[in-house]
Amino acid sequence: VAALVIYNWQAACVVFVVLGGFYGAVHTLFQHRLSALGRMRWDANERRYRLVSEALGGLKEVRLFGRERWYAGEFSRESDTVARASGRSYLYGISPRYLLESLAFTLLVGVVLAVLMQGRPLTEILPLLGLYAVAGVRLMPALQICYQYLSTIRTNTVAVYGLATLFEETGANTRSLELPDDRGTVQRLSSEISVGDVWFTYPGTERPVLTGVSLRIPARSCVGITGPSGSGKTTLMDILLGLIDPDSGSLAVDGKRLDESSRCAWQRNLGFVPQQIYLVDGTVAENIAFGIPPDRVDPAAIERAARMASLHDFIESLSQGYSTGVGERGIRLSGGQRQRLAIARALYHDPDVLFFDEATSALDAETENAIVESIQSLAHKKTIVIIAHRLSTLRYCDKVITLDSGVVTRTGAFHELKT
């Protein structure tokens, strides 16, 4: 650029205006198409992943109802849309290079012909043409790369804004990006967990899920939470787990309000048994010590957790004991055994507080009674919070809290609520 300006600044300005104007015009012409292609790819990719999730999640129904061809066809169609949008975006990104090369070559030939037609010797402009030819070879690839990256940014702006919206809705923008250390301090529970006037509304909805909920959970007590579907039970548990923050109100542990700085320490002291249990395709020991590096696994802690979950005798009866594989998603285990394995996983770190979210709702009555007996054996040794639809599941609880439409309607002992 410096050489062009020094040699002939007027010609250099003309070239820069032509090149800049060309790429500016092309970008203006294509930017709306690039944005539309980005939206097309985002939507098709979203539908494609949803189809995969549905087909694999409901694999038995898909096979039994003969829906394989439909899912395969829909996935293929959305994949074609993604490929077509990506291909067009790439084409719009590289096409100006070839157009500009053709334009530059045409201009060069035109200048030479004009000079010859005027009867002037070609040697007068040969140095200038040579200089600009070399400059074009060096500058055009750089300009093309800048334009191609600009096109890529324009195409992916849709995805960036889509993710930004999700981050804003979930509050991820206000949280630290540093991943917590799983070997940090643990906040023990000695007195009580208290929830004070908690309100919560999910993003995109107007009706609050929790409306001024207040409750106390004494240490080493067993508390049940029940209520109809949609009453806010799981949302309340998520707040107690520190997974979501209430819109207003507070969660306090031993009188100290839980905040961002103490959240990780609190969560390290919790055990959680969900309704839908996720088991890795590994051994019994690997599933109990879920996510722990092999060199840090404590066999004594695994056995202790299995005994507390009334699972040790069953494991010992297996051919390879704790090294026995459970199969994909625990397919080699029964529902009750998977549930006990989840309880053992929750107990591996020897937490002070255990949370059960509809942990027995998918079990038959006999298996449910056995699991409830196992939970009852932990009562008054640890603080236990149980969410359940069936009131009978909460028969060993010291206190049962009933939620309805996000409001605590009744609190009392099991026999009081049953009557």
GROMACS .gro file of N, CA, C and O in nm, residues 317-393:
model
  308
  317SER      N    1  -2.335  -6.071   4.522
  317SER     CA    2  -2.386  -6.191   4.456
  317SER      C    3  -2.358  -6.193   4.306
  317SER      O    4  -2.376  -6.296   4.241
  318LEU      N    5  -2.314  -6.079   4.251
  318LEU     CA    6  -2.283  -6.072   4.109
  318LEU      C    7  -2.152  -6.144   4.079
  318LEU      O    8  -2.066  -6.158   4.166
  319SER      N    9  -2.136  -6.185   3.955
  319SER     CA   10  -2.018  -6.265   3.917
  319SER      C   11  -1.887  -6.191   3.940
  319SER      O   12  -1.788  -6.250   3.983
  320GLN      N   13  -1.886  -6.059   3.914
  320GLN     CA   14  -1.764  -5.981   3.930
  320GLN      C   15  -1.776  -5.874   4.038
  320GLN      O   16  -1.694  -5.783   4.044
  321GLY      N   17  -1.877  -5.887   4.120
  321GLY     CA   18  -1.892  -5.793   4.230
  321GLY      C   19  -1.905  -5.649   4.183
  321GLY      O   20  -1.984  -5.620   4.092
  322TYR      N   21  -1.827  -5.560   4.243
  322TYR     CA   22  -1.835  -5.418   4.208
  322TYR      C   23  -1.779  -5.389   4.069
  322TYR      O   24  -1.796  -5.279   4.017
  323SER      N   25  -1.712  -5.485   4.007
  323SER     CA   26  -1.658  -5.467   3.872
  323SER      C   27  -1.753  -5.517   3.765
  323SER      O   28  -1.718  -5.521   3.646
  324THR      N   29  -1.874  -5.554   3.803
  324THR     CA   30  -1.973  -5.602   3.707
  324THR      C   31  -2.028  -5.486   3.626
  324THR      O   32  -2.063  -5.381   3.681
  325GLY      N   33  -2.039  -5.504   3.494
  325GLY     CA   34  -2.096  -5.400   3.409
  325GLY      C   35  -2.247  -5.395   3.422
  325GLY      O   36  -2.313  -5.498   3.439
  326VAL      N   37  -2.302  -5.274   3.415
  326VAL     CA   38  -2.448  -5.256   3.428
  326VAL      C   39  -2.517  -5.246   3.293
  326VAL      O   40  -2.640  -5.249   3.286
  327GLY      N   41  -2.439  -5.235   3.184
  327GLY     CA   42  -2.500  -5.221   3.052
  327GLY      C   43  -2.539  -5.077   3.024
  327GLY      O   44  -2.535  -4.991   3.111
  328GLU      N   45  -2.578  -5.053   2.900
  328GLU     CA   46  -2.618  -4.918   2.861
  328GLU      C   47  -2.744  -4.877   2.936
  328GLU      O   48  -2.845  -4.946   2.935
  329ARG      N   49  -2.735  -4.763   3.005
  329ARG     CA   50  -2.844  -4.709   3.087
  329ARG      C   51  -2.890  -4.809   3.193
  329ARG      O   52  -3.006  -4.808   3.235
  330GLY      N   53  -2.799  -4.895   3.237
  330GLY     CA   54  -2.831  -4.990   3.344
  330GLY      C   55  -2.930  -5.096   3.303
  330GLY      O   56  -3.009  -5.143   3.386
  331ILE      N   57  -2.924  -5.139   3.176
  331ILE     CA   58  -3.025  -5.232   3.125
  331ILE      C   59  -3.018  -5.369   3.193
  331ILE      O   60  -3.116  -5.444   3.193
  332ARG      N   61  -2.903  -5.403   3.252
  332ARG     CA   62  -2.889  -5.534   3.318
  332ARG      C   63  -2.943  -5.533   3.461
  332ARG      O   64  -2.937  -5.636   3.529
  333LEU      N   65  -2.992  -5.420   3.507
  333LEU     CA   66  -3.043  -5.409   3.643
  333LEU      C   67  -3.194  -5.388   3.640
  333LEU      O   68  -3.248  -5.334   3.543
  334SER      N   69  -3.260  -5.427   3.746
  334SER     CA   70  -3.404  -5.401   3.759
  334SER      C   71  -3.425  -5.255   3.802
  334SER      O   72  -3.331  -5.184   3.837
  335GLY      N   73  -3.551  -5.212   3.799
  335GLY     CA   74  -3.581  -5.075   3.838
  335GLY      C   75  -3.540  -5.045   3.981
  335GLY      O   76  -3.483  -4.940   4.011
  336GLY      N   77  -3.569  -5.138   4.073
  336GLY     CA   78  -3.533  -5.117   4.212
  336GLY      C   79  -3.382  -5.115   4.233
  336GLY      O   80  -3.330  -5.037   4.313
  337GLN      N   81  -3.310  -5.200   4.159
  337GLN     CA   82  -3.164  -5.201   4.170
  337GLN      C   83  -3.103  -5.073   4.116
  337GLN      O   84  -3.008  -5.019   4.174
  338ARG      N   85  -3.158  -5.022   4.007
  338ARG     CA   86  -3.110  -4.894   3.954
  338ARG      C   87  -3.134  -4.783   4.055
  338ARG      O   88  -3.051  -4.693   4.073
  339GLN      N   89  -3.251  -4.789   4.122
  339GLN     CA   90  -3.284  -4.686   4.219
  339GLN      C   91  -3.187  -4.691   4.338
  339GLN      O   92  -3.139  -4.588   4.386
  340ARG      N   93  -3.158  -4.811   4.385
  340ARG     CA   94  -3.063  -4.824   4.496
  340ARG      C   95  -2.923  -4.779   4.455
  340ARG      O   96  -2.849  -4.722   4.535
  341LEU      N   97  -2.888  -4.807   4.330
  341LEU     CA   98  -2.758  -4.763   4.280
  341LEU      C   99  -2.750  -4.611   4.278
  341LEU      O  100  -2.646  -4.552   4.311
  342ALA      N  101  -2.862  -4.546   4.243
  342ALA     CA  102  -2.865  -4.399   4.244
  342ALA      C  103  -2.853  -4.346   4.387
  342ALA      O  104  -2.788  -4.243   4.411
  343ILE      N  105  -2.915  -4.416   4.483
  343ILE     CA  106  -2.904  -4.375   4.623
  343ILE      C  107  -2.760  -4.391   4.671
  343ILE      O  108  -2.705  -4.304   4.740
  344ALA      N  109  -2.695  -4.501   4.632
  344ALA     CA  110  -2.555  -4.522   4.669
  344ALA      C  111  -2.467  -4.414   4.610
  344ALA      O  112  -2.373  -4.365   4.675
  345ARG      N  113  -2.495  -4.375   4.486
  345ARG     CA  114  -2.419  -4.266   4.424
  345ARG      C  115  -2.434  -4.137   4.504
  345ARG      O  116  -2.337  -4.064   4.525
  346ALA      N  117  -2.557  -4.108   4.547
  346ALA     CA  118  -2.581  -3.987   4.625
  346ALA      C  119  -2.510  -3.991   4.759
  346ALA      O  120  -2.476  -3.886   4.816
  347LEU      N  121  -2.486  -4.111   4.811
  347LEU     CA  122  -2.424  -4.126   4.944
  347LEU      C  123  -2.272  -4.139   4.937
  347LEU      O  124  -2.207  -4.145   5.043
  348TYR      N  125  -2.215  -4.147   4.818
  348TYR     CA  126  -2.071  -4.172   4.805
  348TYR      C  127  -1.988  -4.067   4.879
  348TYR      O  128  -1.889  -4.099   4.946
  349HIS      N  129  -2.027  -3.941   4.870
  349HIS     CA  130  -1.951  -3.833   4.934
  349HIS      C  131  -1.992  -3.812   5.080
  349HIS      O  132  -1.945  -3.717   5.143
  350ASP      N  133  -2.079  -3.899   5.130
  350ASP     CA  134  -2.127  -3.889   5.268
  350ASP      C  135  -2.182  -3.749   5.298
  350ASP      O  136  -2.138  -3.680   5.389
  351PRO      N  137  -2.285  -3.705   5.220
  351PRO     CA  138  -2.339  -3.570   5.240
  351PRO      C  139  -2.427  -3.564   5.364
  351PRO      O  140  -2.475  -3.666   5.415
  352ASP      N  141  -2.449  -3.442   5.411
  352ASP     CA  142  -2.539  -3.421   5.525
  352ASP      C  143  -2.685  -3.420   5.483
  352ASP      O  144  -2.773  -3.449   5.564
  353VAL      N  145  -2.711  -3.382   5.356
  353VAL     CA  146  -2.849  -3.363   5.310
  353VAL      C  147  -2.873  -3.449   5.187
  353VAL      O  148  -2.790  -3.453   5.095
  354LEU      N  149  -2.987  -3.520   5.184
  354LEU     CA  150  -3.026  -3.601   5.070
  354LEU      C  151  -3.159  -3.551   5.014
  354LEU      O  152  -3.254  -3.525   5.089
  355PHE      N  153  -3.165  -3.538   4.881
  355PHE     CA  154  -3.287  -3.496   4.813
  355PHE      C  155  -3.334  -3.610   4.721
  355PHE      O  156  -3.254  -3.666   4.646
  356PHE      N  157  -3.463  -3.641   4.730
  356PHE     CA  158  -3.524  -3.744   4.645
  356PHE      C  159  -3.636  -3.678   4.566
  356PHE      O  160  -3.735  -3.631   4.623
  357ASP      N  161  -3.621  -3.675   4.433
  357ASP     CA  162  -3.721  -3.612   4.346
  357ASP      C  163  -3.802  -3.720   4.275
  357ASP      O  164  -3.760  -3.774   4.173
  358GLU      N  165  -3.920  -3.753   4.331
  358GLU     CA  166  -4.007  -3.856   4.272
  358GLU      C  167  -3.927  -3.984   4.245
  358GLU      O  168  -3.941  -4.048   4.140
  359ALA      N  169  -3.842  -4.021   4.340
  359ALA     CA  170  -3.748  -4.131   4.318
  359ALA      C  171  -3.815  -4.267   4.310
  359ALA      O  172  -3.754  -4.363   4.264
  360THR      N  173  -3.939  -4.279   4.353
  360THR     CA  174  -4.006  -4.410   4.351
  360THR      C  175  -4.132  -4.411   4.267
  360THR      O  176  -4.206  -4.509   4.268
  361SER      N  177  -4.157  -4.304   4.193
  361SER     CA  178  -4.285  -4.294   4.121
  361SER      C  179  -4.299  -4.396   4.009
  361SER      O  180  -4.409  -4.434   3.973
  362ALA      N  181  -4.185  -4.441   3.952
  362ALA     CA  182  -4.192  -4.535   3.840
  362ALA      C  183  -4.180  -4.681   3.884
  362ALA      O  184  -4.170  -4.770   3.799
  363LEU      N  185  -4.183  -4.706   4.016
  363LEU     CA  186  -4.164  -4.842   4.066
  363LEU      C  187  -4.297  -4.904   4.107
  363LEU      O  188  -4.394  -4.834   4.137
  364ASP      N  189  -4.300  -5.036   4.107
  364ASP     CA  190  -4.419  -5.105   4.156
  364ASP      C  191  -4.426  -5.093   4.308
  364ASP      O  192  -4.329  -5.051   4.374
  365ALA      N  193  -4.540  -5.129   4.366
  365ALA     CA  194  -4.564  -5.107   4.509
  365ALA      C  195  -4.463  -5.180   4.596
  365ALA      O  196  -4.411  -5.125   4.694
  366GLU      N  197  -4.432  -5.306   4.560
  366GLU     CA  198  -4.340  -5.385   4.643
  366GLU      C  199  -4.199  -5.325   4.641
  366GLU      O  200  -4.134  -5.309   4.745
  367THR      N  201  -4.152  -5.288   4.521
  367THR     CA  202  -4.019  -5.229   4.509
  367THR      C  203  -4.015  -5.092   4.575
  367THR      O  204  -3.917  -5.056   4.641
  368GLU      N  205  -4.125  -5.017   4.561
  368GLU     CA  206  -4.130  -4.886   4.625
  368GLU      C  207  -4.119  -4.900   4.777
  368GLU      O  208  -4.046  -4.824   4.843
  369ASN      N  209  -4.190  -4.996   4.833
  369ASN     CA  210  -4.183  -5.016   4.979
  369ASN      C  211  -4.040  -5.049   5.023
  369ASN      O  212  -3.992  -5.001   5.127
  370ALA      N  213  -3.970  -5.129   4.942
  370ALA     CA  214  -3.832  -5.165   4.977
  370ALA      C  215  -3.741  -5.042   4.972
  370ALA      O  216  -3.656  -5.023   5.060
  371ILE      N  217  -3.761  -4.958   4.871
  371ILE     CA  218  -3.679  -4.836   4.859
  371ILE      C  219  -3.711  -4.740   4.973
  371ILE      O  220  -3.621  -4.679   5.033
  372VAL      N  221  -3.840  -4.727   5.005
  372VAL     CA  222  -3.879  -4.638   5.115
  372VAL      C  223  -3.818  -4.687   5.246
  372VAL      O  224  -3.776  -4.607   5.331
  373GLU      N  225  -3.813  -4.819   5.265
  373GLU     CA  226  -3.749  -4.874   5.385
  373GLU      C  227  -3.601  -4.836   5.390
  373GLU      O  228  -3.546  -4.805   5.495
  374SER      N  229  -3.535  -4.841   5.274
  374SER     CA  230  -3.395  -4.802   5.269
  374SER      C  231  -3.378  -4.655   5.304
  374SER      O  232  -3.285  -4.617   5.376
  375ILE      N  233  -3.469  -4.571   5.252
  375ILE     CA  234  -3.461  -4.428   5.284
  375ILE      C  235  -3.488  -4.406   5.432
  375ILE      O  236  -3.421  -4.325   5.499
  376GLN      N  237  -3.585  -4.483   5.487
  376GLN     CA  238  -3.620  -4.466   5.627
  376GLN      C  239  -3.504  -4.504   5.719
  376GLN      O  240  -3.486  -4.446   5.827
  377SER      N  241  -3.419  -4.598   5.675
  377SER     CA  242  -3.305  -4.636   5.756
  377SER      C  243  -3.203  -4.524   5.770
  377SER      O  244  -3.119  -4.525   5.860
  378LEU      N  245  -3.210  -4.425   5.677
  378LEU     CA  246  -3.118  -4.311   5.684
  378LEU      C  247  -3.175  -4.196   5.764
  378LEU      O  248  -3.105  -4.097   5.790
  379ALA      N  249  -3.303  -4.206   5.801
  379ALA     CA  250  -3.370  -4.097   5.872
  379ALA      C  251  -3.300  -4.069   6.005
  379ALA      O  252  -3.256  -4.160   6.075
  380HIS      N  253  -3.291  -3.939   6.035
  380HIS     CA  254  -3.229  -3.888   6.159
  380HIS      C  255  -3.078  -3.911   6.164
  380HIS      O  256  -3.014  -3.870   6.260
  381LYS      N  257  -3.023  -3.975   6.062
  381LYS     CA  258  -2.878  -3.977   6.044
  381LYS      C  259  -2.836  -3.864   5.950
  381LYS      O  260  -2.729  -3.809   5.962
  382LYS      N  261  -2.925  -3.836   5.856
  382LYS     CA  262  -2.903  -3.729   5.760
  382LYS      C  263  -3.032  -3.650   5.743
  382LYS      O  264  -3.141  -3.699   5.778
  383THR      N  265  -3.020  -3.531   5.689
  383THR     CA  266  -3.138  -3.450   5.656
  383THR      C  267  -3.191  -3.498   5.522
  383THR      O  268  -3.116  -3.506   5.424
  384ILE      N  269  -3.319  -3.533   5.518
  384ILE     CA  270  -3.378  -3.591   5.398
  384ILE      C  271  -3.497  -3.507   5.353
  384ILE      O  272  -3.584  -3.474   5.434
  385VAL      N  273  -3.498  -3.474   5.224
  385VAL     CA  274  -3.612  -3.403   5.163
  385VAL      C  275  -3.663  -3.489   5.049
  385VAL      O  276  -3.587  -3.524   4.958
  386ILE      N  277  -3.791  -3.524   5.055
  386ILE     CA  278  -3.850  -3.615   4.956
  386ILE      C  279  -3.966  -3.545   4.885
  386ILE      O  280  -4.057  -3.492   4.951
  387ILE      N  281  -3.964  -3.549   4.752
  387ILE     CA  282  -4.078  -3.504   4.673
  387ILE      C  283  -4.151  -3.629   4.624
  387ILE      O  284  -4.090  -3.722   4.571
  388ALA      N  285  -4.282  -3.632   4.642
  388ALA     CA  286  -4.358  -3.749   4.601
  388ALA      C  287  -4.502  -3.710   4.572
  388ALA      O  288  -4.558  -3.621   4.637
  389HIS      N  289  -4.560  -3.775   4.471
  389HIS     CA  290  -4.702  -3.758   4.443
  389HIS      C  291  -4.786  -3.840   4.541
  389HIS      O  292  -4.886  -3.793   4.595
  390ARG      N  293  -4.742  -3.965   4.561
  390ARG     CA  294  -4.818  -4.054   4.649
  390ARG      C  295  -4.786  -4.022   4.794
  390ARG      O  296  -4.669  -4.025   4.836
  391LEU      N  297  -4.891  -3.996   4.870
  391LEU     CA  298  -4.872  -3.960   5.010
  391LEU      C  299  -4.815  -4.075   5.091
  391LEU      O  300  -4.743  -4.054   5.189
  392SER      N  301  -4.841  -4.198   5.048
  392SER     CA  302  -4.791  -4.314   5.122
  392SER      C  303  -4.639  -4.320   5.122
  392SER      O  304  -4.578  -4.377   5.214
  393THR      N  305  -4.576  -4.263   5.021
  393THR     CA  306  -4.430  -4.262   5.015
  393THR      C  307  -4.370  -4.181   5.128
  393THR      O  308  -4.255  -4.202   5.168
   0.00000   0.00000   0.00000
